Structure formats: C-alpha cells, structure tokens
XYZ file of C-alpha atoms in Angstrom:
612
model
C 101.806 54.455 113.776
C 104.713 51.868 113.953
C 105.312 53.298 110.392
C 106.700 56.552 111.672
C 107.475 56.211 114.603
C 110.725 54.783 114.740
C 111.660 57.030 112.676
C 110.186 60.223 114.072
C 112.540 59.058 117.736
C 115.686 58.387 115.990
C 115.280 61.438 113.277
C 113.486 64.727 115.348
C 115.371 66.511 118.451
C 112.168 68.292 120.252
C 112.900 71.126 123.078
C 110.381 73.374 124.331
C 108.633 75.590 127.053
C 108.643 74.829 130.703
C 105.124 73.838 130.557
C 106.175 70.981 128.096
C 108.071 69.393 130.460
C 106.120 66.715 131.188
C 105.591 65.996 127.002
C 109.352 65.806 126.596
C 109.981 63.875 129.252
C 107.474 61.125 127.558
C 108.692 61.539 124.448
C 112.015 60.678 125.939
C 110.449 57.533 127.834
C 109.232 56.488 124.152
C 112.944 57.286 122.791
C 114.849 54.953 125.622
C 112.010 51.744 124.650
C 112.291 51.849 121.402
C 113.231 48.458 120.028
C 112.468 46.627 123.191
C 109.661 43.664 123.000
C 109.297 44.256 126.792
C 110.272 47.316 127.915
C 109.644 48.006 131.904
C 107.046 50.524 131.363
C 105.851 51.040 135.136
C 108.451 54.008 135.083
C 106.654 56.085 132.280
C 105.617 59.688 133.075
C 102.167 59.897 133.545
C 101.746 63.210 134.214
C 100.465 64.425 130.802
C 97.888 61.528 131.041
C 94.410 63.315 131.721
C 91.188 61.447 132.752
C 90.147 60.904 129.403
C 93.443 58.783 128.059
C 93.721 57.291 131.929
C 90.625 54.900 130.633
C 93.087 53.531 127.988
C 96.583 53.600 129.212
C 96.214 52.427 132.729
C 94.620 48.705 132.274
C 92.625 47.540 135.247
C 95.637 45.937 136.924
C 97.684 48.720 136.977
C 99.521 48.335 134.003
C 100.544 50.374 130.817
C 99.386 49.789 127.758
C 102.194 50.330 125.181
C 100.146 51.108 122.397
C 97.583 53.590 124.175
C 100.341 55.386 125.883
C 102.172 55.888 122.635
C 99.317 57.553 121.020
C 98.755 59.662 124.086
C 102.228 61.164 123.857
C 101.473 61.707 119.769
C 98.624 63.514 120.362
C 100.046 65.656 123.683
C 103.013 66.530 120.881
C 101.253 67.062 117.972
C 98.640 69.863 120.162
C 101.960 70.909 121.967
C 103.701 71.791 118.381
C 100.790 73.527 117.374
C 100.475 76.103 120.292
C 104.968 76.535 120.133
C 104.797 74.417 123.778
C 107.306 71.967 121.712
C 109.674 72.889 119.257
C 111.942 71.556 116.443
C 114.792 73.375 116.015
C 115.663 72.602 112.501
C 112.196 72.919 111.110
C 111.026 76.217 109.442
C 108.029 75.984 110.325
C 108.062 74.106 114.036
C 111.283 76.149 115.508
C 110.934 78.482 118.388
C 110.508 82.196 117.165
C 111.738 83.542 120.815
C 115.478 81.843 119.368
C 114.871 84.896 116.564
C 114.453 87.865 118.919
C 117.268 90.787 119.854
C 119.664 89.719 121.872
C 122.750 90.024 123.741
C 124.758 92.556 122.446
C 122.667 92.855 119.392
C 120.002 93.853 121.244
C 122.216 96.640 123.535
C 123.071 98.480 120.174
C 119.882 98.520 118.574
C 117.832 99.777 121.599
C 118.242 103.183 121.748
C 117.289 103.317 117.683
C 114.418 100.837 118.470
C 112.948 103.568 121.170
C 113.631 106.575 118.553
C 111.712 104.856 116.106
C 108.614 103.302 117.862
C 108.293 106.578 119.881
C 108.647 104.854 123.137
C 110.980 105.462 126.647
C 113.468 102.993 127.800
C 112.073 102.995 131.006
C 108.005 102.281 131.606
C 107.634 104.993 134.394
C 106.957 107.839 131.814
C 104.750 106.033 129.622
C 102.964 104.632 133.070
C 102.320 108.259 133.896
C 101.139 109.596 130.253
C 98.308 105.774 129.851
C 97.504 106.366 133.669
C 96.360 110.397 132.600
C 95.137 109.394 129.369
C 92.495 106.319 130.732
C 91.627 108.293 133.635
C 90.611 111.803 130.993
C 88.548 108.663 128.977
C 86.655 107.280 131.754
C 85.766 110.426 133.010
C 84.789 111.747 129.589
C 82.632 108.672 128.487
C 80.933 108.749 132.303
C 80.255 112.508 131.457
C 78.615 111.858 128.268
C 76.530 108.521 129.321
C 73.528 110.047 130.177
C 73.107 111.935 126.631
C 74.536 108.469 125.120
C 71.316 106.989 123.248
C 73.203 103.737 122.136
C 74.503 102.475 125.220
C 72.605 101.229 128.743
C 73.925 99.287 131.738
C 71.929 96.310 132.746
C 72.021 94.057 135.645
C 73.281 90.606 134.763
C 73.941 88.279 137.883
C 74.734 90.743 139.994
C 77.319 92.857 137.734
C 76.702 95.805 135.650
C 76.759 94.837 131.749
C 77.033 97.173 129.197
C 74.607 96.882 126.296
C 75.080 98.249 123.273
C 72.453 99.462 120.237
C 73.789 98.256 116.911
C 73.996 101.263 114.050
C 71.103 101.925 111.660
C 71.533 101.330 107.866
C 72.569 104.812 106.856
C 69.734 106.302 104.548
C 70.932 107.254 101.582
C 69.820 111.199 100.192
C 68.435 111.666 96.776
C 71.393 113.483 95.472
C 73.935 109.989 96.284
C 70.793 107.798 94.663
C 71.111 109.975 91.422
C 74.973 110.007 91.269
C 75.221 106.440 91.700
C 72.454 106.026 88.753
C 74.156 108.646 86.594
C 78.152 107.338 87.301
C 76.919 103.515 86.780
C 75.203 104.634 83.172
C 78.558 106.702 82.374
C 80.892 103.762 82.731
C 81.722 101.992 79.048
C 80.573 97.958 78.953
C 83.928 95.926 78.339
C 85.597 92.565 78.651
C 87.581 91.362 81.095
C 90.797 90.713 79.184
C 90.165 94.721 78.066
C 90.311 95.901 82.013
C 93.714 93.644 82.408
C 95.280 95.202 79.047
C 93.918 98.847 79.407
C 94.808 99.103 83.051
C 98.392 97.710 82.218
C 98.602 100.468 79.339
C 97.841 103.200 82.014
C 100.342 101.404 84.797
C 102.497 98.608 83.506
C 101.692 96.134 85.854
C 103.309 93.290 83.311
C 106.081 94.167 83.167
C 107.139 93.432 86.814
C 106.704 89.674 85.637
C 109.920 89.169 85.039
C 111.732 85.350 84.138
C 112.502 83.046 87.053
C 116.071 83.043 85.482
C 116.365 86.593 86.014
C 117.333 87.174 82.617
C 116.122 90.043 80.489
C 115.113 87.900 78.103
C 111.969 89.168 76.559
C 109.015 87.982 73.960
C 106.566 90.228 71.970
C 103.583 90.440 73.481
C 104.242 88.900 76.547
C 102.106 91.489 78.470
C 98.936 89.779 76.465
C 100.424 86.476 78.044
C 100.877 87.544 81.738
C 97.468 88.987 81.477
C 95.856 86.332 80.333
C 97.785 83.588 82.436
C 96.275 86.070 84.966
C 93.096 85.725 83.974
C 92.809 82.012 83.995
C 94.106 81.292 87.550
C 92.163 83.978 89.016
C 88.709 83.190 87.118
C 89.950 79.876 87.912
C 89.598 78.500 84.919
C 92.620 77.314 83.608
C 94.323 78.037 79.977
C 92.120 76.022 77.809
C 89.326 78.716 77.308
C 92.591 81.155 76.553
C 94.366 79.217 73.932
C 94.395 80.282 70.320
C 96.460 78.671 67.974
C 96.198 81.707 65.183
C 97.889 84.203 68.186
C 101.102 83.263 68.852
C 100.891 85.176 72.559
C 97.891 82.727 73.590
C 99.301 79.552 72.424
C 99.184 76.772 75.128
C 102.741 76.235 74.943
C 103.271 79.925 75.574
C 101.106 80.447 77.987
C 102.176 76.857 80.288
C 105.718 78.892 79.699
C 104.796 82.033 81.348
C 102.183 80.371 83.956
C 105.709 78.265 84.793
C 108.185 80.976 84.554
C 106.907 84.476 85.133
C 103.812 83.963 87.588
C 105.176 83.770 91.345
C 104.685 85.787 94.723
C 107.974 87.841 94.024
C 105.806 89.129 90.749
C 102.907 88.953 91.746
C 103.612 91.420 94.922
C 105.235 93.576 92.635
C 103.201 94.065 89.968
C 100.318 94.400 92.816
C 102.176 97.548 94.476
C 102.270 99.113 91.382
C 98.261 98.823 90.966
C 98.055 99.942 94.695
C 100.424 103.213 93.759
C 98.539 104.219 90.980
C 95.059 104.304 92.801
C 96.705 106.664 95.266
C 97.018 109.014 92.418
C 92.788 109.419 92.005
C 91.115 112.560 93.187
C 88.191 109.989 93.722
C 90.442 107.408 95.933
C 91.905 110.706 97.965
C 87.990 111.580 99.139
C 87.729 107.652 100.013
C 90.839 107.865 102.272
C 94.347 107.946 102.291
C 95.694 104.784 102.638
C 96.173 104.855 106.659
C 93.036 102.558 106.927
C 93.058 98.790 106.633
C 90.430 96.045 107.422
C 91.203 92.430 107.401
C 89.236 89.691 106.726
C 89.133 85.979 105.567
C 87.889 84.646 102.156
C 87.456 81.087 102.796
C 87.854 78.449 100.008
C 87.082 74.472 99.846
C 89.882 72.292 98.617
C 88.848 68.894 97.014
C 91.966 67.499 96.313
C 94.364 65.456 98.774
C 96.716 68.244 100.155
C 98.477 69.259 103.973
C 98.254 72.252 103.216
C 93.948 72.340 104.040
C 92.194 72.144 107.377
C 88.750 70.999 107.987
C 86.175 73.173 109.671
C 82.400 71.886 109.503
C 80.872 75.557 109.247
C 82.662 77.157 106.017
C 83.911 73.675 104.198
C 81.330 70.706 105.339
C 82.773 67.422 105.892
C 86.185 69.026 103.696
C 89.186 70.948 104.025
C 89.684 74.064 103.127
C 91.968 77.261 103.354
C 91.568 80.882 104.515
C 93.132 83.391 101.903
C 93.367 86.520 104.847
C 93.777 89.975 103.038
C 94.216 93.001 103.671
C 91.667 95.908 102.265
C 92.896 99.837 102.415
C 90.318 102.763 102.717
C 91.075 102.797 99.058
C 89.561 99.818 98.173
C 92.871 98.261 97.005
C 94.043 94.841 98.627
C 97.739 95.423 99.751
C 98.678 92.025 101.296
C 97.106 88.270 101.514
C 98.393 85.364 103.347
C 97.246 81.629 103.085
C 96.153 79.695 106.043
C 95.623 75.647 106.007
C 91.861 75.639 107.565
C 90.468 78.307 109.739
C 93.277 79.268 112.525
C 92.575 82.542 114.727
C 92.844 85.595 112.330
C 94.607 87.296 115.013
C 97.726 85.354 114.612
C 97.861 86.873 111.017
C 97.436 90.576 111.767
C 100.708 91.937 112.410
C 102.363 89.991 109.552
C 100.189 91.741 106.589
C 100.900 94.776 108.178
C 104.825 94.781 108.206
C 105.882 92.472 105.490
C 103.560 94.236 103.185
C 105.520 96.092 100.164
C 103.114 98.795 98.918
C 103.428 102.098 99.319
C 100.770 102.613 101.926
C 101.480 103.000 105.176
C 98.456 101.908 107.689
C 98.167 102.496 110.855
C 94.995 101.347 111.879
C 93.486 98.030 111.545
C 90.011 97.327 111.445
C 88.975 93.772 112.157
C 85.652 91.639 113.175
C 85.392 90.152 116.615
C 87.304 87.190 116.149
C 90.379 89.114 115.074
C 91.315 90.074 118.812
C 92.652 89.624 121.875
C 94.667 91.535 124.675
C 98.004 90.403 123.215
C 96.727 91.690 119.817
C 96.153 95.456 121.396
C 99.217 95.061 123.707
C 101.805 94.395 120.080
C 99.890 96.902 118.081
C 100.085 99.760 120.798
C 104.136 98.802 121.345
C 104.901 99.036 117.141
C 102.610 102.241 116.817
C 99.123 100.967 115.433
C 95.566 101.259 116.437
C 93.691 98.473 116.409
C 90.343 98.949 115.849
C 88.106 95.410 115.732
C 84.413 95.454 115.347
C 82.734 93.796 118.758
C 79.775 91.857 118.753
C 79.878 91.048 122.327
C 80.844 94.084 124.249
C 78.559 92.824 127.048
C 81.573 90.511 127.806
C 84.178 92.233 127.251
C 86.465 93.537 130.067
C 86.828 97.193 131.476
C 90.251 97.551 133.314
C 91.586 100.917 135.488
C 94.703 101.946 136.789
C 94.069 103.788 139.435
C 91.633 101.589 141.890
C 90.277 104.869 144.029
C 89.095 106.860 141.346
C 85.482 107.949 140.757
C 84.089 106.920 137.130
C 80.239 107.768 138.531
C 78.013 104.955 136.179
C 81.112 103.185 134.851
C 82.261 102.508 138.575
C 80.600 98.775 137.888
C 82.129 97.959 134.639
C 85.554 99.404 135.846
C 86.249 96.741 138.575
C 89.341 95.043 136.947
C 92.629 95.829 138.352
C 95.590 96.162 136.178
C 99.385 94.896 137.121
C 101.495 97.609 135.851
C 104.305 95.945 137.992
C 104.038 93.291 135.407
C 104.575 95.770 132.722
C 107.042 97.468 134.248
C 109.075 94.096 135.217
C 108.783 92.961 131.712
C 109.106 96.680 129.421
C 112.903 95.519 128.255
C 111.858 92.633 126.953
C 108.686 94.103 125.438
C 110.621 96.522 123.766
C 112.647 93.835 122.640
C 110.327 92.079 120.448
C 108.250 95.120 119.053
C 112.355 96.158 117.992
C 112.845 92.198 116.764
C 109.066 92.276 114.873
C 110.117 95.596 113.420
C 113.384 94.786 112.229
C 112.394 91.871 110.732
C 114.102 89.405 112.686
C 111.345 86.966 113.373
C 108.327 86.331 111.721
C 105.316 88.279 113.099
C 102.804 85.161 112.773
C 104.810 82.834 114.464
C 105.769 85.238 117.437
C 102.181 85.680 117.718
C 101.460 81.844 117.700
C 103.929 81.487 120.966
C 102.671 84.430 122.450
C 98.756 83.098 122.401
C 99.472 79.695 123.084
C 97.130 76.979 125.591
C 96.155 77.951 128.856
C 99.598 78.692 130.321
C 100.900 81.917 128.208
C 104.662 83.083 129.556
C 105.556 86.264 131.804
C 106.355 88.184 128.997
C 103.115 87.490 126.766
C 100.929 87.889 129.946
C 103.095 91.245 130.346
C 102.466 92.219 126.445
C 98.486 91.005 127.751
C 98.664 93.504 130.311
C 99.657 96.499 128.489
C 96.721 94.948 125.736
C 94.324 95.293 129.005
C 95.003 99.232 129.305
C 94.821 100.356 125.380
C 92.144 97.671 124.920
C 89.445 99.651 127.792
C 91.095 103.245 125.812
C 89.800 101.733 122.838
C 86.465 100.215 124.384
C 85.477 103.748 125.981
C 85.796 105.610 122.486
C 83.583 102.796 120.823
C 81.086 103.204 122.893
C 80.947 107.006 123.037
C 81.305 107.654 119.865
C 78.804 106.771 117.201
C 80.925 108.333 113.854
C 83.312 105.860 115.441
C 81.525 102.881 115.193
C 80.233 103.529 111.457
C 83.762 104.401 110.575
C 84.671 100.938 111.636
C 81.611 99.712 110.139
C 82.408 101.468 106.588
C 85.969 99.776 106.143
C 85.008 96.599 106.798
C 82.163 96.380 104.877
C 84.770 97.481 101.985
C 86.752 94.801 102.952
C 83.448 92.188 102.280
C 82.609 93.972 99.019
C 86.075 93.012 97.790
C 85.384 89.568 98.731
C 81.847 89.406 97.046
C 83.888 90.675 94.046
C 86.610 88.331 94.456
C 83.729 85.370 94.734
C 82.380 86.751 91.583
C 85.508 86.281 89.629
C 86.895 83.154 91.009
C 84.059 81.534 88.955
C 85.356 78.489 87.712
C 85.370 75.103 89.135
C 82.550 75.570 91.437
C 84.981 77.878 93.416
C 86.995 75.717 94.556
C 91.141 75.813 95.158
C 92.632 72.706 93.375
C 96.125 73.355 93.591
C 97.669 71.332 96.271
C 100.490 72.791 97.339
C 100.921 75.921 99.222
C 102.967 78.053 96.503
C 100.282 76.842 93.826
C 97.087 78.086 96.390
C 99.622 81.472 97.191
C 99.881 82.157 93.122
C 96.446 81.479 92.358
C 94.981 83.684 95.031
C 97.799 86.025 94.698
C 96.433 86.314 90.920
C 92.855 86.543 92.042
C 94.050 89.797 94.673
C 95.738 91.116 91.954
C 92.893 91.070 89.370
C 90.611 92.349 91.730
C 92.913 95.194 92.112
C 92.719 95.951 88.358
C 89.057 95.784 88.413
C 89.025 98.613 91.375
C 91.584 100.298 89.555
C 89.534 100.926 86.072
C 86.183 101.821 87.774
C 88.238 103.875 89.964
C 89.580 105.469 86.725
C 85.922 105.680 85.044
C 84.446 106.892 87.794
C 86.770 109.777 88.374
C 86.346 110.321 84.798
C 82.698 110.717 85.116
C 82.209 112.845 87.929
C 84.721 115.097 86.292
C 82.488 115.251 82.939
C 79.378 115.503 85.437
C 80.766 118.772 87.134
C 81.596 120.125 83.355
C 78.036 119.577 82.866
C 77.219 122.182 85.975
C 75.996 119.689 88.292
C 76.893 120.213 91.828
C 78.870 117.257 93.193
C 78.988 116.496 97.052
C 82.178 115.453 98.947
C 79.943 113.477 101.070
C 78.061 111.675 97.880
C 81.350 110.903 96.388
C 82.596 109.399 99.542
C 80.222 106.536 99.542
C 81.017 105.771 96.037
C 82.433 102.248 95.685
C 84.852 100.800 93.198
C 83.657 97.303 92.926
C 80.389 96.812 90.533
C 81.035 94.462 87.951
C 77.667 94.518 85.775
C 79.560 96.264 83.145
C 82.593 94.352 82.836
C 82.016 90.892 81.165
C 83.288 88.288 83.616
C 82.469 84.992 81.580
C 83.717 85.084 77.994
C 81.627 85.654 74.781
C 80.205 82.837 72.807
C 79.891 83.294 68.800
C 77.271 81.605 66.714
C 77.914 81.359 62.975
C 79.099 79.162 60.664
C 81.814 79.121 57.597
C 79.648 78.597 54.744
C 81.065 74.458 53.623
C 79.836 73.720 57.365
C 76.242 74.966 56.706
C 76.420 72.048 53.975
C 77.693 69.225 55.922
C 81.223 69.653 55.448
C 83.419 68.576 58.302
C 86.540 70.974 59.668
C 89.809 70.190 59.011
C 91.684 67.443 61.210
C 94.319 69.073 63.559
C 98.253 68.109 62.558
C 99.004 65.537 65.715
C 102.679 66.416 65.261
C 101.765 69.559 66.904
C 101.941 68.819 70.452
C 101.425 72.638 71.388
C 97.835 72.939 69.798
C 96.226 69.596 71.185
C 95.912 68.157 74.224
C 96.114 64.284 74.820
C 92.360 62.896 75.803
C-alpha cells in the first residue's frame, strides 16, 4: 500500500455525492497525515467504520491503528468509485456523468425540441392523467380476463397474495415446418469459411469499409482477401499462422500483421458491420422474421488467462479466473447490431441503453427484450422517458411488485397484488429534470452506461433516480399486467431471445481456437477481436439468409405450397454446411515419397519465418 499511496493523496482530487461525505472527509484525514511518523489520529472520522473494520481499527485501548484505518478508507473509496458515490474529475472513466447533463441555458433552448422529439409534455399533469387511464383500463382488463387465464393463479404466501405463473410449452412443430427445414437444409451448397467471407463481400462490400488508420486512400490488390482473412483469424481465434502462404502475396504474414495493425479497428469494424446489417434488411425471408424494431440482449461470457485490468473474476462463468462479458445486441433479424465489452460480470442493465443509442445501423429498435437480470425500475423508468419498451423475460414474477395509482379503485382478484402505492408527487417534483437527462442521453451528451451506473448506485440512490424509479414503478406493473395476460406475449419474448442464444451458440462455435479463450489484454485488442467475431457471425447469417431465400424461392417454382408461419420459424444460424476448421491435404511430391528432404527456407526472409 505505502507504494501508492503517497502518491494517490498528493496526485487524485476526489469529490462526490452527499452520501460520500463521510469517505471524503477520511480521505482528507489521510491527506493532512501524510508524512507524519506520529500523526494525532484520535481526530479521524470514524463514521464510515462499520462493525466489521471496528475489530481492526479501534485497538482495545481506544486507539487507531494507522495501518487498518488506511485500508478501511481504500476499500470505502475503491466500492464508493465503483457505484459514482466518489468521483475523479479528470478521469474518463471515474468522472461524474451528472457534470455531462443539459444545463443552464443549454438546457432552456433545447427543451422544447427535446419534448417534440421524445413525444412528451413539459409539464407531468397530462401525462399523469393519460398513465393514470391507461393502468387503470390494464388492471381492469387483466382482472376481467383472470378467470379464463389458464397460466396464471394467486396463491397465499405469508399472508399476501402471490402470483404464480405456468412457464410456456415447447411449441410443437407441424409436419409441413419439419419437411421445409429438411428440404431448405439439403438445398443449401457445402462451402468453406473463407468462401462465406469472400462471397458475402462480393454481394455487399463489407471490405472495403476497412479503410487505413492514416486515412489515406492508399490501396493494395487484393486487400479484400486480406481483411477477410485477418477476419477470420481473430474471430476463429486462431491467429495468422494457419492463414499465411508465402506463394499468395495477399496472405503473406507480413501482409496480413499490416492489415491486422492498420485496417482492423472498431471505427471499421462498425462500419463494415452496418453494411452486413443493411443488406439482410433487403431479404423477403428476413422481412417475414421481423423488421428490425426487435432487439434482445444478452451476454457471451469469455475466460481471460492472461494478466490484464481489463477482466473481472466471477466463480460461476470463469472458475477461480477472470473473465469478460462481450454484451450484444440481436435484432428480430438475426443480425447483431451492437456489442460492448465489460471487465467481469457487472449488471447487464447498466449496458442497455448504450447499445441502443450509440448503435450505427440502420435499424431502429424500439423494444428490448432481455432475461431477468437485465432489469430494474430505473431501467423501465429511462426506456419509457426516450420512447422504448422494455420487454425482459421474468423468472420470478412471484416477487415482483404490482403498483396503482389510484388507491380506491376496484381491481376484483388483483386487489391483493395491487397494494403498492405510487408517489406521483415525486414524479411530478422531479419531471424537469427527468426530461433533462432522457434530452442529455439522447443528444449524446453523456454516456448512457455511466448515467446508468450513478443512477443504480448502493443503497442510497438520489431524488431524481428514485423519481426516474418511480415513473419505472408505473410502466413496469403496465408491462407486468400484459405478460401475464397474454400468452402470444410471452412466446414473443421467448422467440427473440432464444435468437439472441442461437447467435451465441454460433458465435461459441466459431471462436474455436485457443480453448475459447480471450488472450488479448487490453481492452481495444478484446473490442477488435470480438468486434471481428460479431461481424463474422453476421456474414454467416447473412449467406444462409441468402441461400435460404434462394431455396424457398426454387421450392415455390417447384409448386409446393410455402407457409408464412413455416418460414417464420426458419433460422439463419446452422453451420453443418459451412466448414469451420480448415481442410487438411494428404499427398506427397513424388522426391518426398523417396526420402528426399524439402527445401530449407531463405532466413533472410524475415516475412516467411517466424523466430522459434
């Protein structure tokens, strides 16, 4: 510790929330003894000292013990920098995202523009009206149809009503989807890998949005074969050695480490990925699917051996490792549109908002569908304000919360769950400043993620994010009474994020090499290499996509009666046709059958050898 810690005093200015009072005060204790062989510690805050650090920094006569007390305050910082209680101004990463909102007089002239384009009044009284009519029609609606509602029951738990909820039945699939699917995966040609990449840039011309770092317009021949397989290796993980021919002068190593270096970054990579996710838009086949206004999101966690900060450790998905959450975004397309790295395994729902408005595809979606660990009343409250639906899969409805407006109204057998009373004082106190950061997140003023880390943070959340909480209380029971009334609800839910897991089993499938693991260590290595792997996946939809389409076409030539329903539960993303893992050759030049031995390599070429 005495490493750092003079220097962290002297070096970092920390401010923060009023909650972090007692922290910075501390921290400041630590500041003015710095230096000092005996400082008079007797006068050191104590009030962030809990029972559990009392044992160590309070010695049995009453003293303080310097060293304990100084890791105390560590730790209380460290958890309070985490959660935005502390901040660093200077740091990227560390500052305070409120310091990035609207405001003042930038905030007065982009407020009426902010209400025009998020739909919403400058004053909460109308809205208040419109949510108060609209959850009172629900209840009453979902209370109507309860008694005809198979799925659901109310049980007696403790005292309380608790709803209970009968999960969905595998869909059966008819005769006439069976035979398509057995027909449409015989149609589709058997082909390499590296043929998908360059056949699907042929049809698109995903390549050549890798442009040079230099932004020159400097160009080589064949560099599309280059990009694609530079491509290849980092998302089969596999690195350039199983891609380096000496005879092809586009899969040398020295042109390849060139273009890996020079060409393959998130700039390119998001570039040449919104041109994949354009052209599947253009499929009659991706139309029936959806059109583009449906997203899941989902984590694909990864172990990382090597020595990095940019890893967290989580017991469940990396063992006694580290590891990193690549969180991406799925369409009702099947195409990925956005992925973000995360050190560990931090709450999804921090991520949400920030794949859906710095994403740079052409899709537009507006509803979000999400597993149970993806929400939370802020979540609904943000998502309502900027004009989404959130839609997360729950796995323990029994616990979940059912709020009203009005407290005399009659909701007959959902009276019991409906015994939460909302503050729509709070909302209405607070609607300015709501409006405010739905206006700052849309603008693009402060990053989504981190606004969301402040807003969630510890056990003591500000008036404005218990506000934003509030509003998340009253679209979060809207949302709870359609789930459970409607069935075609909870499969359509159901159906997008299971596409979201087949794109990961895919992804898993491809990301072959090195046992699976992510070896790059620093964050822009781990964002290129999974940024490749999104993209490839892409590809991969793209071509059965294409085949597919191709098929059914040839199928209804044929006479054979195709139906909408069939083709809807089609899926883009087998892979037993496309050869994932190279081809090996076995035959011999005719002087090695006798003994001969190959050639030596020239060591004066340092582009065909590598040093052993």
């Amino acid at each position: 510790m005495r490493i750092f810690l003079p220097k962290l005093l002297e070096t970092i200015e920390f401010s923060g929330t009023e909650t972090s009072v007692p922290i910075l005060s501390a921290w400041e204790f630590l500041r003015s003894i710095e230096g000092k062989v005996r400082p008079e510690l007797s006068v050191a805050p104590l009030a962030l000292v809990n029972k559990g650090w009392a044992r160590l920094v309070i010695e049995a006569n009453g003293e303080i013990n310097r060293k304990a007390y100084s890791f105390c305050v560590l730790q209380c910082l460290r958890a309070a920098l985490r959660r935005r209680d502390v901040f660093a101004a200077k740091s990227s990463r560390y500052c305070d995202p409120r310091a990035k909102l609207l405001q003042g007089a930038a905030w007065e002239s982009a407020r009426a523009g902010v209400c025009r384009t998020l739909n919403l009044p400058p004053t909460f009284e109308v809205e208040l009206k419109l949510l108060t009519s609209q959850l009172d029609e629900v209840y009453r609606r979902t209370s109507a149809n309860f008694p005809t509602n198979a799925a659901v029951r109310i049980e007696q738990e403790q005292g309380r009503d608790t709803l209970v909820l009968t999960g969905l039945d595998k869909l059966d699939e008819p005769s006439s989807l069976v035979a398509l699917k057995q027909q449409v995966a015989a149609m589709l040609p058997k082909v390499d890998l590296p043929e998908v990449l360059l056949e699907v840039h042929a049809r698109t011309g995903f390549a050549n949005e890798f442009t040079h770092l230099s932004q020159t317009n400097a160009r080589v021949e064949d560099l599309h074969i280059s990009v694609c397989a530079v491509l290849l290796a980092e998302a089969c993980n596999i690195g350039l050695e199983p891609l380096v021919r000496s005879d092809i002068p586009a899969l040398t190593r020295g042109r390849l480490s060139w273009v890996q270096q020079n060409y393959i970054r998130q700039e390119t990579l998001i570039r040449a990925n919104a041109r994949l996710v354009d052209a599947q838009t253009q499929f009659r086949l991706a139309k029936i699917w959806g059109g583009g206004e449906v997203a899941s999101a989902d984590g694909l966690r990864f172990t990382v051996p090597v020595r990095t900060i940019n890893a967290g450790s989580n017991g469940k998905y990396f063992g006694v490792g580290r590891g990193i959450t690549y969180y991406n975004f799925t369409s009702d397309q099947f195409t990925g549109f956005h992925g973000i790295i995360i050190p560990g395994t931090l709450r999804d729902s921090i991520f949400l908002l920030e794949g859906l408005l710095e994403q740079q595809t052409s899709l537009s979606p507006v509803e979000v569908m999400t597993d149970t660990a993806g929400y939370s009343d802020v979540v609904f409250g943000l998502f309502w304000l900027l004009g989404y639906q959130f839609s997360p899969r729950l796995a323990d409805i029994g616990e979940a919360r059912f709020w009203r407006i009005d407290g005399k109204a009659d909701y007959g057998v959902l009276n019991g769950l409906a015994r939460n009373q909302l503050n729509t004082e709070l909302i209405a106190c607070n609607w300015d400043d709501m409006l405010r950061v739905a206006g700052s997140l849309k603008l693009g003023t402060v990053n989504a993620s981190e606004l969301m880390r402040s807003l969630q943070r510890g056990q003591n959340p500000s008036t404005l994010a218990k506000a934003i909480g509030e509003l998340g209380r009253i679209v979060k029971t809207l949302y709870l009474l359609a789930y459970i009334d409607d069935e075609a609800y909870r499969r359509r839910i159901l159906t997008q994020i299971n596409r979201g897991e087949g794109r990961h089993s895919l992804s898993r499938v491809v990301f072959h090499g090195q046992r699976g693991e992510v070896r790059q260590r620093y964050r822009e290595g781990q964002e290129d290499q999974l940024g490749a792997l999104g993209l490839v996946v892409n590809v991969i939809v793209l071509w059965n996509t294409c085949y597919m389409d191709a098929a059914s076409s040839k199928l209804r030539e044929l006479g054979q009666d195709l139906k909408l329903e069939d083709l809807a539960r089609l899926s883009p993303l087998g892979y037993k046709h496309i050869n994932l893992l190279g081809r090996y050759y076995f035959s011999l030049a005719e002087p090695l059958k006798h003994g001969e031995l190959r050639p030596l390599r020239d060591p004066n070429t340092p582009d065909d050898y590598e040093v052993i």
